[in-house]
Tab-separated table of C-alpha atoms (C1' of nucleotides) in Angstrom:
chain	number	residue	atom	x	y	z
T	29	MET	CA	0.000	0.000	0.000
T	30	LYS	CA	1.145	3.540	-0.637
T	31	TRP	CA	0.800	5.062	2.794
T	32	ASP	CA	0.465	8.550	1.366
T	33	THR	CA	-2.926	7.672	-0.071
T	34	LEU	CA	-4.146	6.055	3.126
T	35	GLU	CA	-5.167	9.426	4.467
T	36	GLU	CA	-7.662	9.847	1.650
T	37	GLU	CA	-9.506	6.590	2.172
T	38	PRO	CA	-13.140	6.744	3.160
T	39	CYS	CA	-12.339	5.488	6.631
T	40	SER	CA	-11.535	7.580	9.653
T	41	LEU	CA	-9.334	4.917	11.129
T	42	SER	CA	-7.214	4.762	7.972
T	43	ARG	CA	-6.847	8.493	7.997
T	44	THR	CA	-5.761	8.523	11.603
T	45	VAL	CA	-3.409	5.619	11.069
T	46	ALA	CA	-1.850	7.437	8.134
T	47	VAL	CA	-0.785	10.191	10.510
T	48	VAL	CA	-0.085	8.603	13.883
T	49	GLY	CA	-0.080	4.891	13.090
T	50	ASP	CA	3.554	4.102	13.555
T	51	ARG	CA	5.646	3.257	16.556
T	52	TRP	CA	7.865	6.289	16.693
T	53	THR	CA	5.081	8.773	16.134
T	54	LEU	CA	3.093	7.356	19.027
T	55	LEU	CA	6.120	7.423	21.295
T	56	ILE	CA	6.882	10.996	20.260
T	57	LEU	CA	3.326	11.965	21.127
T	58	ARG	CA	3.678	10.342	24.531
T	59	GLU	CA	6.645	12.585	25.156
T	60	CYS	CA	4.670	15.598	23.994
T	61	PHE	CA	1.975	14.874	26.555
T	62	LEU	CA	4.715	14.591	29.163
T	63	ARG	CA	5.717	18.163	28.251
T	64	VAL	CA	8.778	17.333	26.192
T	65	ARG	CA	9.228	19.976	23.501
T	66	ARG	CA	12.778	20.064	22.179
T	67	PHE	CA	14.663	18.055	19.618
T	68	GLU	CA	17.446	16.992	21.946
T	69	ALA	CA	14.982	16.097	24.669
T	70	PHE	CA	12.971	13.826	22.381
T	71	GLN	CA	16.116	12.287	21.040
T	72	SER	CA	17.716	11.483	24.343
T	73	SER	CA	14.598	10.200	26.058
T	74	LEU	CA	13.487	8.023	23.143
T	75	GLN	CA	16.827	6.914	21.695
T	76	ILE	CA	15.321	7.494	18.276
T	77	THR	CA	17.762	8.241	15.477
T	78	ARG	CA	18.070	11.946	14.778
T	79	HIS	CA	17.150	11.318	11.186
T	80	LEU	CA	13.812	9.723	11.967
T	81	LEU	CA	13.036	12.178	14.727
T	82	SER	CA	13.546	15.026	12.314
T	83	GLU	CA	11.306	13.410	9.761
T	84	ARG	CA	8.531	12.538	12.202
T	85	LEU	CA	8.498	16.009	13.713
T	86	LYS	CA	8.185	17.511	10.241
T	87	LYS	CA	5.302	15.227	9.487
T	88	LEU	CA	3.505	16.076	12.712
T	89	VAL	CA	3.948	19.769	11.961
T	90	ARG	CA	2.733	19.257	8.404
T	91	PHE	CA	-0.439	17.631	9.688
T	92	GLY	CA	-1.006	20.358	12.232
T	93	ILE	CA	-0.499	18.186	15.282
T	94	LEU	CA	2.572	20.083	16.476
T	95	ARG	CA	3.533	23.709	16.050
T	96	ARG	CA	7.170	24.669	15.561
T	97	VAL	CA	7.672	27.669	17.795
T	98	PRO	CA	10.898	29.691	18.061
T	99	TYR	CA	12.243	29.975	21.575
T	100	SER	CA	15.591	31.553	20.726
T	101	GLU	CA	16.435	34.073	18.026
T	102	ALA	CA	20.209	33.736	17.842
T	103	PRO	CA	20.869	31.015	17.143
T	104	LYS	CA	17.436	30.249	15.715
T	105	ARG	CA	15.987	27.393	17.720
T	106	TYR	CA	12.532	25.923	17.816
T	107	GLU	CA	10.430	23.778	20.052
T	108	TYR	CA	7.501	21.576	19.210
T	109	ILE	CA	4.195	22.179	20.922
T	110	LEU	CA	0.910	20.313	20.640
T	111	THR	CA	-1.843	22.177	18.816
T	112	GLN	CA	-5.486	21.632	19.707
T	113	LYS	CA	-5.585	18.972	17.008
T	114	GLY	CA	-2.644	17.339	18.761
T	115	LEU	CA	-4.183	17.689	22.224
T	116	ASP	CA	-7.242	15.944	20.841
T	117	LEU	CA	-5.132	12.820	20.434
T	118	TYR	CA	-5.118	12.462	24.207
T	119	PRO	CA	-7.857	9.828	24.238
T	120	VAL	CA	-5.900	7.755	21.735
T	121	ILE	CA	-2.793	7.802	23.881
T	122	MET	CA	-4.693	7.262	27.113
T	123	ALA	CA	-6.651	4.377	25.656
T	124	MET	CA	-3.373	2.719	24.719
T	125	VAL	CA	-1.832	3.409	28.106
T	126	HIS	CA	-4.841	1.964	29.852
T	127	TRP	CA	-4.834	-1.154	27.712
T	128	GLY	CA	-1.154	-1.589	28.470
T	129	ASP	CA	-1.809	-1.128	32.187
T	130	THR	CA	-4.536	-3.746	32.058
T	131	HIS	CA	-3.048	-6.364	29.762
T	132	MET	CA	0.679	-5.868	29.534
T	133	GLY	CA	1.586	-5.160	33.139
T	134	ASP	CA	4.112	-7.014	35.239
T	135	GLU	CA	4.226	-7.832	38.928
T	136	ARG	CA	5.741	-4.473	39.807
T	137	GLY	CA	2.551	-2.551	39.113
T	138	ARG	CA	1.897	0.432	36.884
T	139	PRO	CA	4.745	2.474	35.521
T	140	LEU	CA	2.750	5.691	35.792
T	141	LEU	CA	-0.205	6.870	37.789
T	142	HIS	CA	-2.623	9.504	36.558
T	143	GLU	CA	-4.309	11.997	38.818
T	144	HIS	CA	-7.296	13.996	37.691
T	145	LYS	CA	-6.726	17.530	38.930
T	146	SER	CA	-10.443	18.337	38.764
T	147	CYS	CA	-11.422	15.691	41.292
T	148	GLY	CA	-8.078	14.985	42.905
T	149	LYS	CA	-8.260	11.244	42.423
T	150	GLN	CA	-6.156	8.644	40.733
T	151	PHE	CA	-8.213	7.438	37.796
T	152	ASP	CA	-8.531	5.219	34.771
T	153	PRO	CA	-9.831	6.504	31.465
T	154	VAL	CA	-13.241	5.128	30.529
T	155	MET	CA	-14.818	5.463	27.121
T	156	VAL	CA	-18.510	6.246	27.247
T	157	CYS	CA	-21.357	6.989	24.864
T	158	SER	CA	-21.803	10.706	24.261
T	159	GLU	CA	-25.588	10.266	24.347
T	160	CYS	CA	-26.332	8.063	27.334
T	161	GLY	CA	-23.043	8.136	29.206
T	162	GLU	CA	-22.783	4.373	29.530
T	163	PRO	CA	-19.405	2.677	29.034
T	164	LEU	CA	-18.948	1.501	25.469
T	165	HIS	CA	-18.481	-2.103	24.446
T	166	ALA	CA	-17.903	-3.284	20.901
T	167	LYS	CA	-20.870	-5.631	20.993
T	168	GLN	CA	-23.260	-2.860	21.909
T	169	VAL	CA	-22.391	-0.841	18.833
T	170	HIS	CA	-23.981	-1.135	15.445
T	171	VAL	CA	-22.040	0.331	12.540
T	172	HIS	CA	-23.568	1.590	9.329
T	173	ALA	CA	-22.361	3.519	6.320
T	174	GLY	CA	-22.347	7.293	6.612
T	175	PRO	CA	-22.501	9.951	3.910
T	176	GLY	CA	-18.728	9.964	3.362
T	177	ARG	CA	-18.720	6.389	2.251
T	178	ARG	CA	-18.619	5.128	-1.301
T	179	GLY	CA	-19.338	1.476	-1.908
T	180	ALA	CA	-15.772	0.234	-2.181
T	181	ASP	CA	-14.036	-1.053	0.923
T	182	ALA	CA	-14.805	-1.741	4.517
T	183	ALA	CA	-14.240	1.225	6.736
A	21	MET	CA	15.440	0.197	18.579
A	22	LYS	CA	14.842	-3.527	18.836
A	23	TRP	CA	11.074	-3.615	18.813
A	24	ASP	CA	11.013	-6.968	20.559
A	25	THR	CA	12.274	-5.372	23.761
A	26	LEU	CA	9.799	-2.516	23.617
A	27	GLU	CA	7.160	-4.628	25.281
A	28	GLU	CA	9.303	-4.914	28.399
A	29	GLU	CA	9.849	-1.225	28.929
A	30	PRO	CA	8.467	0.329	32.078
A	31	CYS	CA	5.840	2.193	30.097
A	32	SER	CA	2.368	1.003	29.280
A	33	LEU	CA	2.282	2.958	26.064
A	34	SER	CA	5.483	1.315	24.837
A	35	ARG	CA	4.090	-2.078	25.661
A	36	THR	CA	0.897	-1.393	23.791
A	37	VAL	CA	2.759	0.077	20.853
A	38	ALA	CA	4.945	-3.007	20.712
A	39	VAL	CA	1.837	-5.072	20.016
A	40	VAL	CA	-0.574	-2.903	18.046
A	41	GLY	CA	1.573	0.073	17.076
A	42	ASP	CA	1.856	-0.461	13.373
A	43	ARG	CA	-0.331	0.423	10.470
A	44	TRP	CA	-1.349	-3.016	9.331
A	45	THR	CA	-2.105	-4.293	12.798
A	46	LEU	CA	-4.453	-1.402	13.476
A	47	LEU	CA	-6.214	-1.909	10.162
A	48	ILE	CA	-6.532	-5.620	10.817
A	49	LEU	CA	-8.108	-4.857	14.176
A	50	ARG	CA	-10.564	-2.510	12.512
A	51	GLU	CA	-11.656	-5.403	10.334
A	52	CYS	CA	-11.955	-7.637	13.373
A	53	PHE	CA	-14.347	-5.182	14.993
A	54	LEU	CA	-16.313	-5.166	11.754
A	55	ARG	CA	-16.714	-8.939	12.165
A	56	VAL	CA	-14.151	-10.007	9.600
A	57	ARG	CA	-12.636	-13.314	10.667
A	58	ARG	CA	-11.041	-15.140	7.754
A	59	PHE	CA	-7.716	-14.906	6.030
A	60	GLU	CA	-9.136	-14.314	2.572
A	61	ALA	CA	-11.563	-11.735	3.890
A	62	PHE	CA	-8.837	-9.721	5.585
A	63	GLN	CA	-6.647	-9.998	2.545
A	64	SER	CA	-9.179	-8.848	0.028
A	65	SER	CA	-10.644	-6.025	2.068
A	66	LEU	CA	-7.276	-4.640	3.130
A	67	GLN	CA	-5.131	-5.373	0.085
A	68	ILE	CA	-2.389	-6.382	2.466
A	69	THR	CA	0.175	-8.832	1.151
A	70	ARG	CA	-0.546	-12.371	2.197
A	71	HIS	CA	2.891	-12.609	3.725
A	72	LEU	CA	2.369	-9.728	6.096
A	73	LEU	CA	-1.178	-10.706	6.894
A	74	SER	CA	0.003	-14.151	7.902
A	75	GLU	CA	2.709	-12.690	10.079
A	76	ARG	CA	0.477	-10.128	11.764
A	77	LEU	CA	-2.234	-12.660	12.507
A	78	LYS	CA	0.338	-14.926	14.111
A	79	LYS	CA	1.565	-12.086	16.227
A	80	LEU	CA	-1.928	-11.137	17.357
A	81	VAL	CA	-2.582	-14.755	18.284
A	82	ARG	CA	0.724	-14.964	20.107
A	83	PHE	CA	-0.202	-11.942	22.202
A	84	GLY	CA	-3.639	-13.316	22.963
A	85	ILE	CA	-5.566	-10.669	21.057
A	86	LEU	CA	-7.006	-13.097	18.535
A	87	ARG	CA	-7.875	-16.758	18.885
A	88	ARG	CA	-7.368	-19.125	15.950
A	89	VAL	CA	-10.505	-21.221	15.878
A	90	PRO	CA	-11.158	-24.109	13.478
A	91	TYR	CA	-14.342	-23.758	11.474
A	92	SER	CA	-13.779	-26.656	9.083
A	93	GLU	CA	-12.171	-30.013	9.730
A	94	ALA	CA	-11.468	-31.190	6.185
A	95	PRO	CA	-9.701	-29.272	4.923
A	96	LYS	CA	-8.496	-27.789	8.206
A	97	ARG	CA	-9.406	-24.141	8.170
A	98	TYR	CA	-9.309	-21.523	10.875
A	99	GLU	CA	-10.778	-18.163	11.590
A	100	TYR	CA	-9.509	-15.412	13.810
A	101	ILE	CA	-11.694	-14.146	16.609
A	102	LEU	CA	-11.107	-11.377	19.113
A	103	THR	CA	-10.474	-12.520	22.661
A	104	GLN	CA	-11.505	-10.393	25.628
A	105	LYS	CA	-8.030	-8.881	25.541
A	106	GLY	CA	-8.674	-8.008	21.914
A	107	LEU	CA	-12.156	-6.660	22.579
A	108	ASP	CA	-10.591	-4.417	25.193
A	109	LEU	CA	-8.784	-2.620	22.385
A	110	TYR	CA	-12.104	-1.153	21.328
A	111	PRO	CA	-11.458	2.197	23.026
A	112	VAL	CA	-8.142	2.497	21.187
A	113	ILE	CA	-9.770	1.927	17.823
A	114	MET	CA	-12.748	4.128	18.617
A	115	ALA	CA	-10.546	6.943	19.867
A	116	MET	CA	-8.681	6.851	16.561
A	117	VAL	CA	-11.871	6.717	14.538
A	118	HIS	CA	-13.260	9.667	16.430
A	119	TRP	CA	-10.124	11.718	15.971
A	120	GLY	CA	-10.227	10.935	12.262
A	121	ASP	CA	-13.882	11.936	12.097
A	122	THR	CA	-13.089	15.213	13.813
A	123	HIS	CA	-9.817	16.202	12.203
A	124	MET	CA	-9.342	14.294	8.991
A	125	GLY	CA	-12.815	14.464	7.483
A	126	ASP	CA	-13.754	15.766	4.088
A	127	GLU	CA	-16.832	17.593	2.814
A	128	ARG	CA	-18.731	14.351	2.273
A	129	GLY	CA	-19.203	13.681	5.957
A	130	ARG	CA	-18.367	10.645	8.040
A	131	PRO	CA	-17.550	7.352	6.403
A	132	LEU	CA	-19.248	5.393	9.162
A	133	LEU	CA	-21.872	6.111	11.752
A	134	HIS	CA	-22.028	4.345	15.089
A	135	GLU	CA	-25.235	3.520	16.865
A	136	HIS	CA	-25.322	2.544	20.509
A	137	LYS	CA	-27.730	-0.360	20.793
A	138	SER	CA	-28.298	0.281	24.489
A	139	CYS	CA	-29.728	3.741	23.957
A	140	GLY	CA	-30.549	3.595	20.266
A	141	LYS	CA	-28.725	6.790	19.381
A	142	GLN	CA	-25.942	7.727	17.052
A	143	PHE	CA	-23.031	8.655	19.273
A	144	ASP	CA	-19.435	9.759	19.625
A	145	PRO	CA	-17.049	8.090	22.029
A	146	VAL	CA	-16.063	10.296	24.957
A	147	MET	CA	-13.261	9.545	27.349
A	148	VAL	CA	-14.091	10.307	30.947
A	149	CYS	CA	-12.517	9.994	34.384
A	150	SER	CA	-13.424	6.735	36.088
A	151	GLU	CA	-13.767	8.571	39.413
A	152	CYS	CA	-15.764	11.703	38.670
A	153	GLY	CA	-17.146	10.979	35.229
A	154	GLU	CA	-15.984	14.271	33.745
A	155	PRO	CA	-14.490	14.311	30.225
A	156	LEU	CA	-10.723	14.053	30.324
A	157	HIS	CA	-8.360	16.690	29.011
A	158	ALA	CA	-4.588	16.401	28.980
A	159	LYS	CA	-4.125	19.602	30.941
A	160	GLN	CA	-6.296	18.358	33.787
A	161	VAL	CA	-4.127	15.319	34.365
A	162	HIS	CA	-1.092	15.116	36.567
A	163	VAL	CA	1.251	12.214	35.947
A	164	HIS	CA	3.536	10.690	38.533
A	165	ALA	CA	5.700	7.615	38.766
A	166	GLY	CA	4.014	4.414	39.862
A	167	PRO	CA	5.465	1.307	41.495
A	168	GLY	CA	6.406	-0.287	38.162
A	169	ARG	CA	8.769	2.467	37.306
A	170	ARG	CA	12.529	2.435	37.717
A	171	GLY	CA	14.395	5.687	37.367
A	172	ALA	CA	15.526	5.343	33.767
A	173	ASP	CA	13.357	6.759	30.994
A	174	ALA	CA	10.198	8.760	30.624
A	175	ALA	CA	7.116	6.645	30.514
G	12	DT	C1'	-9.854	-34.686	-14.132
G	13	DT	C1'	-10.167	-30.164	-13.940
G	14	DT	C1'	-11.480	-26.083	-11.725
G	15	DG	C1'	-11.999	-23.267	-7.853
G	16	DA	C1'	-11.901	-21.800	-2.897
G	17	DC	C1'	-9.123	-21.268	1.037
G	18	DA	C1'	-5.030	-20.595	3.855
G	19	DG	C1'	-1.087	-20.088	3.765
G	20	DT	C1'	4.598	-20.035	2.197
G	21	DT	C1'	8.475	-18.588	-0.599
G	22	DC	C1'	10.983	-15.610	-3.512
G	23	DT	C1'	13.119	-11.032	-5.223
G	24	DA	C1'	12.921	-5.941	-5.477
G	25	DT	C1'	11.985	-1.751	-3.165
G	26	DT	C1'	11.437	1.104	0.809
G	27	DT	C1'	12.272	2.177	5.617
G	28	DT	C1'	14.917	2.281	9.570
G	29	DA	C1'	19.275	1.976	12.406
G	30	DG	C1'	23.574	3.789	13.529
G	31	DA	C1'	27.083	6.704	13.151
G	32	DA	C1'	29.388	10.701	11.473
G	33	DC	C1'	29.096	15.306	9.857
G	34	DT	C1'	27.401	20.547	9.454
G	35	DA	C1'	26.074	24.927	11.173
G	36	DT	C1'	25.200	28.749	14.537
G	37	DA	C1'	26.358	30.975	18.513
G	38	DG	C1'	27.524	31.593	23.533
G	39	DC	C1'	31.157	31.058	26.957
G	40	DC	C1'	35.848	30.440	28.790
G	41	DT	C1'	40.751	31.411	28.753
E	5	DA	C1'	41.526	34.873	18.890
E	6	DG	C1'	40.965	29.816	19.601
E	7	DG	C1'	38.714	26.141	21.365
E	8	DC	C1'	34.826	23.924	23.930
E	9	DT	C1'	29.967	23.137	24.474
E	10	DA	C1'	24.938	23.153	23.363
E	11	DT	C1'	21.347	22.768	20.068
E	12	DA	C1'	19.160	21.293	15.892
E	13	DG	C1'	19.528	19.393	12.391
E	14	DT	C1'	21.564	16.622	7.564
E	15	DT	C1'	24.032	12.990	5.188
E	16	DC	C1'	25.828	8.512	4.517
E	17	DT	C1'	25.861	3.149	4.434
E	18	DA	C1'	24.155	-1.212	6.279
E	19	DA	C1'	20.419	-3.833	7.998
E	20	DA	C1'	15.570	-4.821	8.367
E	21	DA	C1'	10.831	-4.605	6.892
E	22	DT	C1'	7.438	-4.385	3.255
E	23	DA	C1'	5.507	-4.916	-1.545
E	24	DG	C1'	4.318	-7.756	-5.183
E	25	DA	C1'	3.944	-11.791	-7.370
E	26	DA	C1'	4.205	-16.645	-7.807
E	27	DC	C1'	3.889	-21.034	-5.693
E	28	DT	C1'	2.041	-25.122	-2.423
E	29	DG	C1'	-1.346	-28.155	-0.480
E	30	DT	C1'	-6.030	-29.712	0.760
E	31	DC	C1'	-10.434	-30.725	-0.400
E	32	DA	C1'	-15.244	-30.078	-2.771
E	33	DA	C1'	-17.962	-29.631	-6.732
E	34	DA	C1'	-18.636	-29.885	-11.863
DNA sequence: TTTGACAGTTCTATTTTAGAACTATAGCCT
DNA sequence: AGGCTATAGTTCTAAAATAGAACTGTCAAA
């Protein structure tokens, strides 16, 4: 498959996967949510090659997930900050973290704990229905074609 | 990075990414949630090479996300069915779908609509705090090290 | 006995990624 | 002035993963 055309498929998952569906991009986003913003900081905490880091950051900027903001004029230096579009990826990251906590843990317990500032408690993320507020389960969901769907492939 | 060691890192995101953090795996899981179960069905709807499909299915079985269940004795044929561990990935997939709907849509509207059987309405997935029920936003969450964390890297 | 469906495996060519070295700008120290 | 360090990249080659196509094996139906 040509991954550049994936983002044009009539499937929202494909389009998302085209942008954030690779290992390094997801790990870079994790760092972003942990307030990492600079090239060297990403590089040293992830051990990603500088080449790939450079490329992934460019891609995230191109898709409007990160903004490249100057923080020094001489020499010109930039840092990478999540846009609203990027912040909106939080549920994706948290859903993955929670799955990892639940199914990939070891005897030592969770690597990270999350505290909700609003209520002060340690929490888990729960995905609910926007209409009735009940937790979502795959079997309770019926999928049907929407307006953005041509006949072709499953989406 | 050796991706085989990623699953042992003290970070739940890394561990999840090690298993489902590539393009094809995520697309295969989409098909699973759309009730696709057989090799030929995955292959023809995804246009994935048979080689990679075979490999990814094996990996998903190895990690306990899919079960390989015989549906014909002669000739021996199998289908791939989500386990509970696999079903638990639903929030990950739905979070990605929702982000795609929100940020990667085109003028034609959504490719797919989701109806919640429990309440009968078309819905969006919303991620909320398990303790107070409020929608989660990155800025309202404070992260701190848990018991499964050694000093080393960000997680 | 030939065709077709299904579930893979095997092969080569292309693309991506890893790993290391290199470039460029500028501040700071002596 | 000359050299060291910090930051943010780029460039190069080798190794690994993926694409694309062909092949294998089992069995049923025509």
